[in-house]
Amino acid sequence: MAEVASEEHELRRVIDEGREVDGLGENELLAIHRSLVLLRTYDERSVVYHRQGRIGTYAIFWNHEAMQAGSVHALADGDWLFPSYRESAIGLLRGMPVSTVLHWWRGHPAGWWNPADYRVASICVPIGTHVPHAAGLAWGEKLKGNPTVAIAYFGDGATSEGSFHEGANFAAVMQAPLILLCNNNQWAISTPVDEQTHADTLAAKAAGYGMPGVRVDGGDVLAVYEATREAAERARAGGGPTFVEAVTYRAAPHATADDPRAYIDLERVEEEKQNECLGRYESYLRRLGVLDDARAEEVRQEALELMRAGIAEAEAEPEPDPELLFDNAYVLPPPNLREGWSA
Ligand SMILES: Cc1ncc(C[n+]2csc(CCOP(=O)(O)OP(=O)(O)O)c2C)c(N)n1
Ligand SMILES: [Mg+2]
């Protein structure tokens, strides 16, 4: 079995190399920080809300925030995002209300939005099925002559799915302006990446489609930013899709219903926690003299306040009509579905 360990393959890094990214001034660096804090706060509060029974099962994205914030900041507002459940709150970075995403995790219809409003597609739970959607949208935008790029987020496990292959191949053949952002957190629930593929790296798969493949440190928000910006520039210039493998290690359970102690490397989890992406970025900003304690605290409080207001708003929403379960599903619901149904 091919060994895939992040240390053994060159990963693009910015923070650990102490580099600076061209074109990123203080305001942009702080905007990225704000996004990271917003996502981190959303995630940590959501785990608490789940334990309190206020939202349902929740897919934790702790320490995945750098991949999400780094890539969104590298794109234009008009570019399209196609999230999986792991990027459920990515819409917040496009101005989507916190309550909308909380509604989604509460199974409330107010958690659906019109994708065109934010250029954020529906959260995709079936693994990889959004990759062809993103490829099709990107190709369509190209045919219309629009300078739009689409980005599809998916995990290491998704690279074993047929729809990943179909979307990647289609995008390459059509030279669609698509970024395939693979969050390689090295686990698909309890399946490790070395049982997922015999390839040396996931980025190596790009060659088979005839597209560039790059590997970045997924905990380095600026490395993700830089790689995504390059991919977007290439896509906009007609250079077609890019596969970006962002390597990290899942330091939290797959979701609130999972107990990873049965299978995960707990020492490695501890190492990852010590080196988590928000702390790494904050240290970098402090070294640059861009962030101080007061500013960090202000950003954290602002995010916490947004979450408090968001959950209050979500809980104030009236319960949905149970009849909605049948809307758009059946013209005439089968009688057995109606048995015992009093509505
Ligand atoms: C088509 C399909 N098959 C199986 C599942 C069940 N499932 C949910 S999450 C998951 C693992 C996905 O792992 P990965 O692609 O690495 O993403 P990650 O959860 O690590 O972000 C599986 C198999 C599903 N949601 N959809
Ligand atoms: Mg995974």
XYZ file of C-alpha atoms and ligand atoms in Angstrom:
370
model
C 0.000 0.000 0.000
C 1.431 3.348 -0.990
C 2.197 5.489 2.002
C 0.751 8.981 1.883
C 2.240 11.099 4.610
C 2.202 14.828 4.196
C 5.826 15.207 5.278
C 7.068 13.036 2.427
C 5.792 15.145 -0.411
C 6.512 18.739 -0.990
C 3.671 20.914 0.171
C 3.372 24.556 -0.688
C 3.746 26.622 2.462
C 3.764 30.327 3.239
C 3.438 30.673 7.020
C 6.127 28.163 8.014
C 8.488 29.661 5.453
C 7.815 33.124 6.861
C 6.984 34.365 3.372
C 4.559 37.110 2.435
C 2.021 36.828 -0.372
C 2.172 39.405 -3.135
C -0.763 41.779 -3.149
C -1.964 40.977 0.382
C -1.860 44.115 2.500
C -2.808 44.580 6.124
C -6.529 44.974 5.418
C -6.704 41.775 3.386
C -4.685 39.851 5.989
C -7.084 40.995 8.706
C -10.130 40.184 6.579
C -8.836 36.620 6.210
C -8.329 36.485 9.983
C -11.890 37.637 10.592
C -13.182 34.888 8.298
C -11.121 32.239 10.072
C -12.439 33.366 13.451
C -16.000 33.449 12.163
C -15.743 29.881 10.862
C -13.977 28.640 14.010
C -16.595 30.227 16.229
C -19.422 28.867 14.110
C -17.947 25.384 14.368
C -17.214 25.412 18.094
C -20.614 26.856 18.975
C -22.344 24.328 16.714
C -20.846 21.412 18.639
C -22.228 22.977 21.831
C -25.635 23.590 20.227
C -25.676 19.963 19.109
C -24.949 18.753 22.657
C -27.756 20.978 23.910
C -30.132 19.433 21.374
C -30.567 22.691 19.478
C -29.228 21.416 16.133
C -29.101 17.887 14.729
C -26.070 15.815 13.750
C -23.315 18.171 12.761
C -20.198 17.663 10.580
C -17.375 19.334 12.503
C -14.851 21.324 10.452
C -12.482 22.335 13.243
C -8.987 22.962 11.739
C -10.412 22.896 8.200
C -11.140 26.645 8.277
C -7.882 27.610 6.531
C -8.851 25.693 3.385
C -12.230 27.363 3.312
C -11.261 30.948 4.153
C -8.027 30.842 2.135
C -9.806 29.723 -1.020
C -12.846 32.013 -0.743
C -10.660 35.077 -0.224
C -8.688 34.198 -3.358
C -11.828 34.251 -5.507
C -13.986 37.053 -6.848
C -17.445 37.662 -5.346
C -19.001 36.514 -8.615
C -17.303 33.111 -8.522
C -19.357 30.082 -7.523
C -18.783 27.907 -4.453
C -19.965 24.281 -4.326
C -19.618 23.111 -0.710
C -19.896 19.642 0.778
C -21.257 19.131 4.317
C -17.686 19.826 5.570
C -17.956 23.411 4.278
C -21.524 23.927 5.499
C -20.872 27.428 6.855
C -18.844 28.714 3.906
C -21.805 30.888 2.888
C -21.080 33.069 5.946
C -18.053 34.340 4.060
C -20.440 35.524 1.343
C -22.797 37.314 3.721
C -25.250 34.485 4.322
C -26.940 34.873 7.735
C -25.746 32.547 10.496
C -29.379 31.586 11.126
C -29.726 30.218 7.586
C -26.927 27.710 8.109
C -28.201 26.841 11.594
C -31.665 26.289 10.088
C -30.095 23.871 7.630
C -28.604 21.836 10.482
C -31.953 22.033 12.291
C -33.614 20.477 9.249
C -35.770 23.557 8.831
C -36.831 24.670 5.337
C -35.631 28.200 6.174
C -32.181 26.648 5.785
C -32.573 26.557 2.025
C -31.412 29.517 0.037
C -31.425 30.535 -3.580
C -27.887 29.648 -4.719
C -27.873 32.611 -7.099
C -28.216 35.037 -4.148
C -24.751 34.236 -2.800
C -23.304 32.153 -5.615
C -23.130 29.366 -3.063
C -24.659 26.086 -4.228
C -26.620 23.817 -1.885
C -24.603 21.929 0.717
C -23.899 18.552 -0.851
C -24.175 15.525 1.418
C -23.896 12.707 -1.157
C -20.159 12.332 -1.639
C -18.878 13.993 -4.806
C -22.176 14.438 -6.624
C -21.693 18.208 -6.770
C -18.446 17.929 -8.762
C -20.257 17.450 -12.113
C -22.647 20.291 -11.141
C -19.699 22.608 -10.580
C -18.051 21.468 -13.819
C -21.271 22.088 -15.737
C -21.769 25.515 -14.240
C -18.167 26.479 -15.003
C -18.489 25.281 -18.582
C -21.784 27.172 -18.972
C -20.198 30.385 -17.731
C -17.368 29.895 -20.202
C -19.839 29.396 -23.062
C -21.600 32.610 -22.062
C -18.297 34.452 -22.103
C -18.487 35.304 -18.389
C -15.236 35.524 -16.418
C -16.627 33.249 -13.679
C -14.749 30.479 -11.909
C -16.380 27.663 -9.914
C -14.794 25.814 -7.020
C -15.934 22.414 -5.760
C -14.964 21.290 -2.247
C -14.774 17.592 -1.472
C -12.736 15.175 0.631
C -10.087 12.519 0.056
C -12.788 9.852 0.107
C -14.679 11.612 -2.676
C -11.821 10.946 -5.106
C -12.960 7.292 -5.181
C -16.432 8.248 -6.403
C -17.558 8.044 -10.018
C -19.010 11.524 -9.947
C -15.633 12.996 -8.985
C -14.076 11.290 -11.994
C -16.870 12.363 -14.337
C -16.749 15.971 -13.184
C -12.960 16.203 -13.307
C -12.715 14.592 -16.714
C -15.526 16.681 -18.165
C -14.031 19.912 -16.829
C -10.636 19.085 -18.301
C -12.001 18.059 -21.704
C -14.095 21.253 -21.863
C -11.322 23.318 -20.273
C -13.946 24.603 -17.866
C -12.851 27.267 -15.350
C -13.099 24.948 -12.336
C -11.042 24.500 -9.196
C -11.237 21.081 -7.585
C -10.358 21.684 -3.964
C -9.739 18.394 -2.227
C -9.665 18.561 1.548
C -7.342 15.655 2.254
C -7.918 15.258 5.979
C -6.649 11.671 5.550
C -9.894 10.048 6.686
C -13.212 9.181 5.109
C -15.015 8.552 8.370
C -12.906 5.545 9.534
C -11.217 4.712 6.203
C -7.650 6.070 6.048
C -6.409 7.605 2.829
C -3.903 4.793 2.226
C -6.835 2.372 1.967
C -8.678 4.841 -0.235
C -6.153 4.959 -3.047
C -2.948 3.282 -4.168
C -1.757 6.550 -5.723
C 1.169 8.230 -4.037
C -0.727 11.481 -3.629
C -4.220 12.628 -4.529
C -2.792 15.502 -6.579
C -1.121 12.868 -8.788
C -4.573 12.014 -10.118
C -4.689 15.372 -11.897
C -2.177 14.168 -14.490
C -4.621 11.518 -15.658
C -7.133 14.224 -16.498
C -4.550 16.474 -18.105
C -4.790 19.240 -15.547
C -2.288 20.741 -13.102
C -2.281 19.252 -9.604
C -0.813 21.092 -6.647
C -0.338 20.113 -3.004
C -0.560 22.656 -0.257
C -0.409 22.642 3.506
C -4.136 22.727 4.278
C -3.483 24.313 7.669
C -1.753 27.279 6.063
C -4.418 29.742 5.048
C -2.020 31.763 2.912
C -0.707 28.739 1.041
C -4.289 27.802 0.191
C -4.959 31.417 -0.795
C -1.954 31.545 -3.100
C -2.653 28.196 -4.777
C -6.325 29.058 -5.297
C -5.511 32.489 -6.697
C -3.130 30.953 -9.225
C -5.704 28.331 -10.187
C -8.390 31.015 -10.591
C -6.120 33.191 -12.725
C -5.314 30.240 -14.962
C -9.001 29.298 -15.225
C -10.064 32.860 -16.092
C -7.369 33.041 -18.751
C -8.801 29.937 -20.465
C -6.322 27.490 -18.905
C -9.000 25.103 -17.608
C -9.315 23.317 -14.278
C -6.787 22.739 -11.495
C -6.774 20.096 -8.795
C -5.640 21.443 -5.415
C -4.902 18.878 -2.719
C -4.949 20.632 0.637
C -3.357 18.279 3.145
C -4.329 18.252 6.788
C -5.229 15.667 9.406
C -8.716 15.419 10.847
C -8.337 16.475 14.480
C -12.018 16.182 15.406
C -14.611 13.438 14.981
C -16.042 13.016 11.478
C -19.319 14.338 12.855
C -21.079 14.582 16.199
C -22.282 10.965 15.780
C -18.740 9.542 15.466
C -16.258 8.349 18.102
C -12.875 8.264 16.337
C -10.986 6.875 19.356
C -11.696 3.437 17.912
C -9.572 4.051 14.819
C -7.644 7.330 14.768
C -4.027 8.061 15.721
C -4.611 9.994 18.934
C -1.022 11.233 19.184
C -1.258 12.671 15.714
C -4.553 14.338 16.646
C -2.830 16.004 19.604
C -0.005 17.222 17.340
C -2.533 18.699 14.935
C -4.380 20.431 17.744
C -1.136 22.072 18.865
C -0.565 23.316 15.332
C -4.150 24.240 14.387
C -4.693 26.682 11.568
C -6.131 29.704 13.392
C -3.373 29.784 16.017
C -0.734 29.418 13.302
C -2.143 32.342 11.373
C -2.508 34.493 14.480
C 1.158 33.900 15.384
C 2.138 34.883 11.852
C 0.084 38.088 12.006
C 1.552 38.943 15.421
C 5.070 38.466 14.046
C 4.188 40.869 11.237
C 2.813 43.316 13.802
C -0.628 43.217 12.191
C -2.539 41.610 15.081
C -2.533 42.287 18.803
C -4.511 40.882 21.738
C -7.131 43.627 21.677
C -7.891 43.188 18.000
C -7.993 39.362 18.307
C -10.409 39.604 21.228
C -12.619 42.108 19.411
C -12.910 39.791 16.385
C -13.721 36.816 18.611
C -16.410 38.722 20.515
C -17.951 39.952 17.271
C -18.163 36.351 15.983
C -19.633 35.083 19.263
C -22.261 37.818 19.166
C -23.193 36.860 15.595
C -23.620 33.262 16.734
C -25.748 34.241 19.731
C -27.993 36.339 17.501
C -28.064 33.595 14.847
C -29.236 30.812 17.172
C -31.837 33.121 18.758
C -33.161 33.979 15.295
C -33.188 30.318 14.224
C -35.054 29.245 17.365
C -37.607 32.042 17.003
C -38.654 30.706 13.601
C -41.997 28.858 13.771
C -41.856 25.091 13.319
C -42.299 24.074 9.686
C -45.572 22.550 8.521
C -45.060 18.731 8.502
C -47.056 18.625 5.261
C -43.930 20.053 3.615
C -42.495 16.546 3.783
C -44.892 15.602 1.022
C -44.620 18.758 -1.073
C -42.653 18.224 -4.259
C -42.327 14.510 -3.430
C -45.675 13.031 -4.492
C -48.644 14.369 -6.430
C -50.716 11.769 -4.580
C -48.920 10.488 -1.462
C -49.259 6.706 -1.065
C -51.958 5.859 1.534
C -49.466 4.064 3.838
C -47.534 7.331 4.289
C -50.758 8.893 5.541
C -51.467 6.200 8.145
C -51.584 7.688 11.590
C -50.942 11.116 10.140
C -53.227 13.625 11.806
C -52.255 16.818 9.989
C -22.535 8.734 -2.182
C -22.305 8.594 -0.717
N -21.790 7.461 -0.208
C -21.550 7.325 1.104
C -21.864 8.355 1.968
C -21.612 8.196 3.469
N -20.503 9.060 3.864
C -20.722 10.223 4.512
S -19.301 11.041 4.834
C -18.361 9.826 4.133
C -16.859 9.952 4.094
C -16.365 10.991 3.138
O -14.998 11.207 3.369
P -14.213 12.335 2.601
O -14.622 12.384 1.171
O -12.780 12.126 2.890
O -14.730 13.695 3.267
P -14.556 14.198 4.760
O -15.773 13.727 5.501
O -13.303 13.624 5.323
O -14.522 15.689 4.664
C -19.160 8.807 3.652
C -18.653 7.602 2.996
C -22.428 9.527 1.411
N -22.727 10.592 2.158
N -22.617 9.638 0.070
Mg -11.604 13.008 4.389
